[in-house]
Amino acid sequence: MGAFEIGDEHFLLNGEPFRVLAGAIHYFRVHPDHWADRIHKARLMGLNTIETYVAWNAHSPARGGFDTEGQLDLARFLDLIAAEGMYAIVRPGPFICAEWDNGGLPGWLFTDPAVGVRRNEPLYMAAVAEYFEQLLPIVASRQIDRGGPVILVQIENEYGAYGDDKDYLRALVELNRAGGITVPLTTIDQPTDQMLSDGSLPELHKTGSFGSRATERLAVLRRHQPTGPLMCAEFWNGWFDHWGAHHHTTSAEDSARELDDLLATGASVSLYMFTGGTNFGFTNGANDKGVFQPTVTSYDYDAPLSESGEVTAKYLAFREVLAKYAPVTGSLPAPAAPAPAFEVALDEFVSLWDALPELADISAAPTAGLPSMDALGQYTGFALYRSRLTPGARVLSFGEVRDRAQVFVDGNPVGVLQRDHHDRSIGLPPGERLDLLVEDQGRVNYGPRIGEDKGLIGPATLDGVTLADWQVLPLDVDGFVASGSARFALDLAGSGSLSGPAFVRGRFTAEPGKDLFLSTAGWGKGQVWINGFNLGRFWDRGPQTTLYVPGPVLRADNELVILCLHGTESTLAHFVPRPDLGHTDF
């Protein structure tokens, strides 16, 4: 058993001054077989604490459930932190931002328009109470005063950038305390007077989030936190990427200098990120500040430890800085030899149209309106919208497209409506059947558009006349791939090209446990699975051009499936050597 307190000047661990040297690892972005490796490498760099968010929507994709299997086994993650002799900080939100789909809030939360998120509204708070009832026993039983590693728990997340509902913050405190949380509670905000004032309560310990000008920003924090230790609870040592934008990096030298300046003040720190991980599947978030910008699959973040767990120049520079302020012990492991490059023949395919009976309930009755994906309980991935065209129809228009719709007439591609281009109308050729394959590219994770519905948003019109009859089919692409469907029957051998949308499949041998990198060059846009594990999205917009394949998903004999949304001239998949220092896929 131990004790962790906030003293007049320092954090106190069993009554003695303690500086928190933490790094963020999101367990839900790292394969669970890699957790111990990433935690160990954090200690070897000189850290003493691991910090993580909790993604409510990952644990509870449907109301009432709380999944703690595999990659969502928070208890095991915290136990591994303890086994490494380190401490833990848990940030359960309920809102986390984190460039994660919907900022961690479940899509089902918004089905009732009366729900008021991130404020003291009864419907929202009832859902949060259910979430905490399921989550907090895992955390509470692993607090330091019960022999576990957890020393701090955060209330909300950068709330001062969103609102100032003090009753909401007090309600969250009450829920945490009622759920058995006894360790100190903190808040985090960017160090401006307004955000620090709005985002916390007098009884909560305030921390800051920033990546530079530490002395100046800690001075602002000190005005609002006059006693106790100062802490930058998110030291931004890198940044994330959007599709179609540039790849963000920060120099190891500059980042190390900023970290040194911060630690020289005596403050505590948590590196955001220590290792970023991956937005596997459909988990990436998005920004929308006038233009919709979905986040890429890699969450490497230009962090000290790469997406694939490789030591980088930034890691070594940070280790040198940390050694000035705390003991750094242990030898770094030798880097693993990268797997050789090789090709995989993709020799089977099935068009999306032929696979449709296994992707959706094609007998679903048409509706008299235009339902969103959310209205049908489809909170991620794809849906197919179908209708009939009137003779001579020319211009199809919608109120809004969220987020990307491929338009087909009689199965033939017509064009694409893209939210980030503000597309809402398209000219149509003559035909009878209208299909729109709609992709939710990731829910907004920051700002007022959190929780908005996905899919096609009405009104839908043909030449200005309402198009009212729609059959909307939520597509279970993960289930289809996992089923090992026999519909992969058509032979691609020797054809040299492919028309999309279609699933293609190939098989290959590999060394189990050894990481791979799959090039997505030439494949346009789509999704990739290996042995049923959804690696994530790819898009030739860049900047990401490869997908990270965690070694634990591999077997001696493997199945690769690619959903190719458009045509491609290649039926070969290329596994490529690891990028230098694992940084990353670009």
Coordinates of C-alpha atoms in Angstrom, one line a residue, residues 21 40-48 259 263 315-332:
L21 CA 7.8 12.1 -15.3
H40 CA 9.3 -1.1 -20.6
K41 CA 10.8 1.3 -23.2
A42 CA 9.2 4.2 -21.4
R43 CA 11.0 3.3 -18.2
L44 CA 14.2 2.8 -20.1
M45 CA 13.9 6.4 -21.4
G46 CA 13.7 7.7 -17.8
L47 CA 9.9 8.0 -17.2
N48 CA 8.3 6.8 -14.0
L259 CA 11.7 19.6 -22.5
L263 CA 12.1 20.4 -16.3
Y315 CA 13.8 9.2 -27.8
L316 CA 17.6 9.3 -27.4
A317 CA 17.6 13.1 -27.0
F318 CA 14.8 13.0 -24.4
R319 CA 16.6 10.2 -22.5
E320 CA 19.7 12.5 -22.3
V321 CA 17.6 15.3 -20.9
L322 CA 15.7 13.2 -18.4
A323 CA 19.0 11.8 -17.1
K324 CA 19.8 15.3 -15.8
Y325 CA 16.8 15.3 -13.5
A326 CA 16.3 11.6 -12.5
P327 CA 18.1 8.3 -12.6
V328 CA 18.0 6.6 -16.0
T329 CA 18.9 3.0 -15.8
G330 CA 18.9 -0.1 -18.0
S331 CA 20.3 -0.8 -21.5
L332 CA 18.2 -0.2 -24.6

